[in-house]
PDB file of C-alpha atoms in Angstrom:
ATOM      1  CA  UNK A   1     -35.337  15.626   4.577  1.00  0.00           C
ATOM      2  CA  UNK A   2     -35.648  12.006   5.272  1.00  0.00           C
ATOM      3  CA  UNK A   3     -37.010  10.983   1.977  1.00  0.00           C
ATOM      4  CA  UNK A   4     -34.533  13.285   0.277  1.00  0.00           C
ATOM      5  CA  UNK A   5     -31.611  11.421   1.958  1.00  0.00           C
ATOM      6  CA  UNK A   6     -33.064   8.279   1.224  1.00  0.00           C
ATOM      7  CA  UNK A   7     -32.996   9.221  -2.689  1.00  0.00           C
ATOM      8  CA  UNK A   8     -29.283  10.451  -2.594  1.00  0.00           C
ATOM      9  CA  UNK A   9     -28.474   6.847  -1.601  1.00  0.00           C
ATOM     10  CA  UNK A  10     -29.432   5.049  -4.130  1.00  0.00           C
ATOM     11  CA  UNK A  11     -28.158   7.588  -6.912  1.00  0.00           C
ATOM     12  CA  UNK A  12     -24.564   7.355  -5.191  1.00  0.00           C
ATOM     13  CA  UNK A  13     -24.661   3.626  -5.281  1.00  0.00           C
ATOM     14  CA  UNK A  14     -25.877   3.503  -8.729  1.00  0.00           C
ATOM     15  CA  UNK A  15     -23.124   5.805  -9.794  1.00  0.00           C
ATOM     16  CA  UNK A  16     -20.416   4.275  -8.222  1.00  0.00           C
ATOM     17  CA  UNK A  17     -21.581   0.970  -9.337  1.00  0.00           C
ATOM     18  CA  UNK A  18     -21.740   1.975 -12.698  1.00  0.00           C
ATOM     19  CA  UNK A  19     -18.052   3.528 -12.400  1.00  0.00           C
ATOM     20  CA  UNK A  20     -16.749   0.674 -11.075  1.00  0.00           C
ATOM     21  CA  UNK A  21     -18.497  -1.483 -14.131  1.00  0.00           C
ATOM     22  CA  UNK A  22     -16.853   0.707 -16.717  1.00  0.00           C
ATOM     23  CA  UNK A  23     -13.567   0.459 -15.372  1.00  0.00           C
ATOM     24  CA  UNK A  24     -13.720  -2.961 -14.835  1.00  0.00           C
ATOM     25  CA  UNK A  25     -14.508  -3.638 -18.583  1.00  0.00           C
ATOM     26  CA  UNK A  26     -11.446  -1.134 -19.854  1.00  0.00           C
ATOM     27  CA  UNK A  27      -8.651  -2.995 -18.796  1.00  0.00           C
ATOM     28  CA  UNK A  28      -7.385  -5.530 -16.329  1.00  0.00           C
ATOM     29  CA  UNK A  29      -6.657  -3.653 -12.715  1.00  0.00           C
ATOM     30  CA  UNK A  30      -3.500  -5.391 -11.448  1.00  0.00           C
ATOM     31  CA  UNK A  31      -2.991  -6.394  -7.799  1.00  0.00           C
ATOM     32  CA  UNK A  32      -0.897  -4.691  -5.190  1.00  0.00           C
ATOM     33  CA  UNK A  33       1.650  -7.834  -5.405  1.00  0.00           C
ATOM     34  CA  UNK A  34       1.550  -7.086  -9.549  1.00  0.00           C
ATOM     35  CA  UNK A  35       2.026  -3.202  -9.025  1.00  0.00           C
ATOM     36  CA  UNK A  36       5.044  -3.798  -6.665  1.00  0.00           C
ATOM     37  CA  UNK A  37       6.540  -6.662  -9.094  1.00  0.00           C
ATOM     38  CA  UNK A  38       6.094  -3.706 -11.586  1.00  0.00           C
ATOM     39  CA  UNK A  39       7.715  -1.671  -9.872  1.00  0.00           C
ATOM     40  CA  UNK A  40      10.760  -3.418  -9.185  1.00  0.00           C
ATOM     41  CA  UNK A  41      11.032  -4.085 -12.845  1.00  0.00           C
ATOM     42  CA  UNK A  42      11.667  -0.295 -12.872  1.00  0.00           C
ATOM     43  CA  UNK A  43      14.969  -0.709 -11.064  1.00  0.00           C
ATOM     44  CA  UNK A  44      17.150  -0.687 -13.917  1.00  0.00           C
ATOM     45  CA  UNK A  45      15.960   2.074 -15.907  1.00  0.00           C
ATOM     46  CA  UNK A  46      16.101   4.055 -12.841  1.00  0.00           C
ATOM     47  CA  UNK A  47      19.767   3.563 -12.729  1.00  0.00           C
ATOM     48  CA  UNK A  48      19.776   4.712 -15.983  1.00  0.00           C
ATOM     49  CA  UNK A  49      17.613   7.731 -15.524  1.00  0.00           C
ATOM     50  CA  UNK A  50      19.787   9.026 -12.826  1.00  0.00           C
ATOM     51  CA  UNK A  51      22.719   9.694 -15.118  1.00  0.00           C
ATOM     52  CA  UNK A  52      20.771  11.323 -17.511  1.00  0.00           C
ATOM     53  CA  UNK A  53      21.432  14.810 -18.394  1.00  0.00           C
ATOM     54  CA  UNK A  54      17.805  16.946 -18.157  1.00  0.00           C
ATOM     55  CA  UNK A  55      18.014  17.115 -22.694  1.00  0.00           C
ATOM     56  CA  UNK A  56      20.015  13.783 -23.122  1.00  0.00           C
ATOM     57  CA  UNK A  57      20.131  13.127 -26.777  1.00  0.00           C
ATOM     58  CA  UNK A  58      20.650   9.481 -28.054  1.00  0.00           C
ATOM     59  CA  UNK A  59      24.387   9.262 -27.083  1.00  0.00           C
ATOM     60  CA  UNK A  60      23.506  10.463 -23.459  1.00  0.00           C
ATOM     61  CA  UNK A  61      21.213   7.625 -23.124  1.00  0.00           C
ATOM     62  CA  UNK A  62      23.598   5.164 -24.579  1.00  0.00           C
ATOM     63  CA  UNK A  63      26.363   6.506 -22.093  1.00  0.00           C
ATOM     64  CA  UNK A  64      24.013   6.467 -19.222  1.00  0.00           C
ATOM     65  CA  UNK A  65      22.994   2.522 -20.224  1.00  0.00           C
ATOM     66  CA  UNK A  66      26.418   1.663 -19.875  1.00  0.00           C
ATOM     67  CA  UNK A  67      27.725   3.345 -17.023  1.00  0.00           C
ATOM     68  CA  UNK A  68      24.659   2.329 -15.052  1.00  0.00           C
ATOM     69  CA  UNK A  69      25.720  -0.972 -15.105  1.00  0.00           C
ATOM     70  CA  UNK A  70      28.779   0.047 -12.591  1.00  0.00           C
ATOM     71  CA  UNK A  71      26.357   1.934  -9.956  1.00  0.00           C
ATOM     72  CA  UNK A  72      25.256   0.099  -6.721  1.00  0.00           C
ATOM     73  CA  UNK A  73      21.884   0.399  -5.374  1.00  0.00           C
ATOM     74  CA  UNK A  74      21.657   1.592  -2.164  1.00  0.00           C
ATOM     75  CA  UNK A  75      19.301  -0.481   0.270  1.00  0.00           C
ATOM     76  CA  UNK A  76      16.870   1.394   2.920  1.00  0.00           C
ATOM     77  CA  UNK A  77      15.554   4.868   2.653  1.00  0.00           C
ATOM     78  CA  UNK A  78      16.471   8.134   4.323  1.00  0.00           C
ATOM     79  CA  UNK A  79      13.658  10.766   5.647  1.00  0.00           C
ATOM     80  CA  UNK A  80      16.269  13.694   4.523  1.00  0.00           C
ATOM     81  CA  UNK A  81      17.834  12.366   1.528  1.00  0.00           C
ATOM     82  CA  UNK A  82      15.975  12.900  -1.929  1.00  0.00           C
ATOM     83  CA  UNK A  83      17.951  11.036  -4.573  1.00  0.00           C
ATOM     84  CA  UNK A  84      16.631   8.550  -6.760  1.00  0.00           C
ATOM     85  CA  UNK A  85      17.490   5.663  -5.091  1.00  0.00           C
ATOM     86  CA  UNK A  86      16.044   6.732  -2.013  1.00  0.00           C
ATOM     87  CA  UNK A  87      12.690   7.645  -3.306  1.00  0.00           C
ATOM     88  CA  UNK A  88      12.786   4.345  -5.176  1.00  0.00           C
ATOM     89  CA  UNK A  89      13.567   2.403  -2.024  1.00  0.00           C
ATOM     90  CA  UNK A  90      10.536   4.437  -0.187  1.00  0.00           C
ATOM     91  CA  UNK A  91       8.080   3.399  -3.057  1.00  0.00           C
ATOM     92  CA  UNK A  92       9.069  -0.075  -2.598  1.00  0.00           C
ATOM     93  CA  UNK A  93       8.837  -0.147   1.311  1.00  0.00           C
ATOM     94  CA  UNK A  94       5.223   1.650   0.885  1.00  0.00           C
ATOM     95  CA  UNK A  95       4.429  -0.761  -1.633  1.00  0.00           C
ATOM     96  CA  UNK A  96       5.517  -3.938   0.442  1.00  0.00           C
ATOM     97  CA  UNK A  97       3.403  -2.626   3.221  1.00  0.00           C
ATOM     98  CA  UNK A  98       0.400  -1.912   0.725  1.00  0.00           C
ATOM     99  CA  UNK A  99       0.329   1.450   1.204  1.00  0.00           C
ATOM    100  CA  UNK A 100      -0.297   2.135  -2.431  1.00  0.00           C
ATOM    101  CA  UNK A 101      -1.634   5.992  -2.008  1.00  0.00           C
ATOM    102  CA  UNK A 102       1.669   6.900  -0.369  1.00  0.00           C
ATOM    103  CA  UNK A 103       3.576   4.989  -3.109  1.00  0.00           C
ATOM    104  CA  UNK A 104       1.868   7.131  -5.950  1.00  0.00           C
ATOM    105  CA  UNK A 105       2.069  10.352  -4.381  1.00  0.00           C
ATOM    106  CA  UNK A 106       6.294   9.765  -3.824  1.00  0.00           C
ATOM    107  CA  UNK A 107       6.699   8.753  -7.457  1.00  0.00           C
ATOM    108  CA  UNK A 108       4.396  12.106  -8.492  1.00  0.00           C
ATOM    109  CA  UNK A 109       6.988  13.752  -7.138  1.00  0.00           C
ATOM    110  CA  UNK A 110       9.607  12.814  -9.442  1.00  0.00           C
ATOM    111  CA  UNK A 111      10.851  14.765 -12.159  1.00  0.00           C
ATOM    112  CA  UNK A 112      12.223  14.614 -15.635  1.00  0.00           C
ATOM    113  CA  UNK A 113      12.996  11.172 -17.020  1.00  0.00           C
ATOM    114  CA  UNK A 114      11.961   9.087 -13.898  1.00  0.00           C
ATOM    115  CA  UNK A 115       8.862  10.382 -13.996  1.00  0.00           C
ATOM    116  CA  UNK A 116       8.331   9.593 -17.713  1.00  0.00           C
ATOM    117  CA  UNK A 117       9.724   5.698 -17.120  1.00  0.00           C
ATOM    118  CA  UNK A 118       7.098   5.438 -14.603  1.00  0.00           C
ATOM    119  CA  UNK A 119       3.828   7.020 -16.308  1.00  0.00           C
ATOM    120  CA  UNK A 120       2.850   3.392 -17.158  1.00  0.00           C
ATOM    121  CA  UNK A 121       2.901   2.154 -13.832  1.00  0.00           C
ATOM    122  CA  UNK A 122       1.266   5.699 -12.453  1.00  0.00           C
ATOM    123  CA  UNK A 123      -1.678   4.977 -14.347  1.00  0.00           C
ATOM    124  CA  UNK A 124      -2.006   0.938 -13.304  1.00  0.00           C
ATOM    125  CA  UNK A 125      -1.820   2.645  -9.303  1.00  0.00           C
ATOM    126  CA  UNK A 126      -4.224   5.299  -9.730  1.00  0.00           C
ATOM    127  CA  UNK A 127      -6.936   2.893 -11.670  1.00  0.00           C
ATOM    128  CA  UNK A 128      -6.182   0.402  -8.723  1.00  0.00           C
ATOM    129  CA  UNK A 129      -6.853   3.224  -6.169  1.00  0.00           C
ATOM    130  CA  UNK A 130      -9.837   4.305  -7.877  1.00  0.00           C
ATOM    131  CA  UNK A 131     -11.372   0.719  -7.758  1.00  0.00           C
ATOM    132  CA  UNK A 132     -10.325   0.524  -4.015  1.00  0.00           C
ATOM    133  CA  UNK A 133     -12.443   3.949  -3.453  1.00  0.00           C
ATOM    134  CA  UNK A 134     -15.467   3.084  -5.777  1.00  0.00           C
ATOM    135  CA  UNK A 135     -15.611  -0.465  -3.380  1.00  0.00           C
ATOM    136  CA  UNK A 136     -15.183   1.452  -0.086  1.00  0.00           C
ATOM    137  CA  UNK A 137     -17.977   3.897  -1.356  1.00  0.00           C
ATOM    138  CA  UNK A 138     -20.078   0.996  -2.617  1.00  0.00           C
ATOM    139  CA  UNK A 139     -19.291  -0.787   0.906  1.00  0.00           C
ATOM    140  CA  UNK A 140     -20.435   2.350   2.910  1.00  0.00           C
ATOM    141  CA  UNK A 141     -23.549   2.643   1.036  1.00  0.00           C
ATOM    142  CA  UNK A 142     -24.350  -1.048   1.439  1.00  0.00           C
ATOM    143  CA  UNK A 143     -24.243  -0.616   5.074  1.00  0.00           C
ATOM    144  CA  UNK A 144     -26.705   2.725   5.462  1.00  0.00           C
ATOM    145  CA  UNK A 145     -29.451   1.108   3.635  1.00  0.00           C
TER     146      UNK A 145
END
């Protein structure tokens, strides 16, 4: 049993290191601050998306964009309210507190156009979380060697 567990540790270490190398060679990995800034850039698109009906055509998008300029953005979040402004505020707060995993969960709960708007952001955030997980695995493996 002792020798078997020693064989498993280097294998896990090697797999995690290979995965980390593969992830880092594909594209840049955004920092928490970059993810927060990109999230803030989505605010005006969220206002537009909040006015879109489920099957909006060109005219729907045009009118939604025009009328979104007249919307006010609420600040802060409410634990009971699940409107788009509240979800946006909750995600912003979680990102500000470096709780990326909770922010991603919140964004994944979005449906329709808001979810479509966030696809790139979700992919970048998931990549960041994956890298953080692999680094944690490597750190734990190094500590046990």
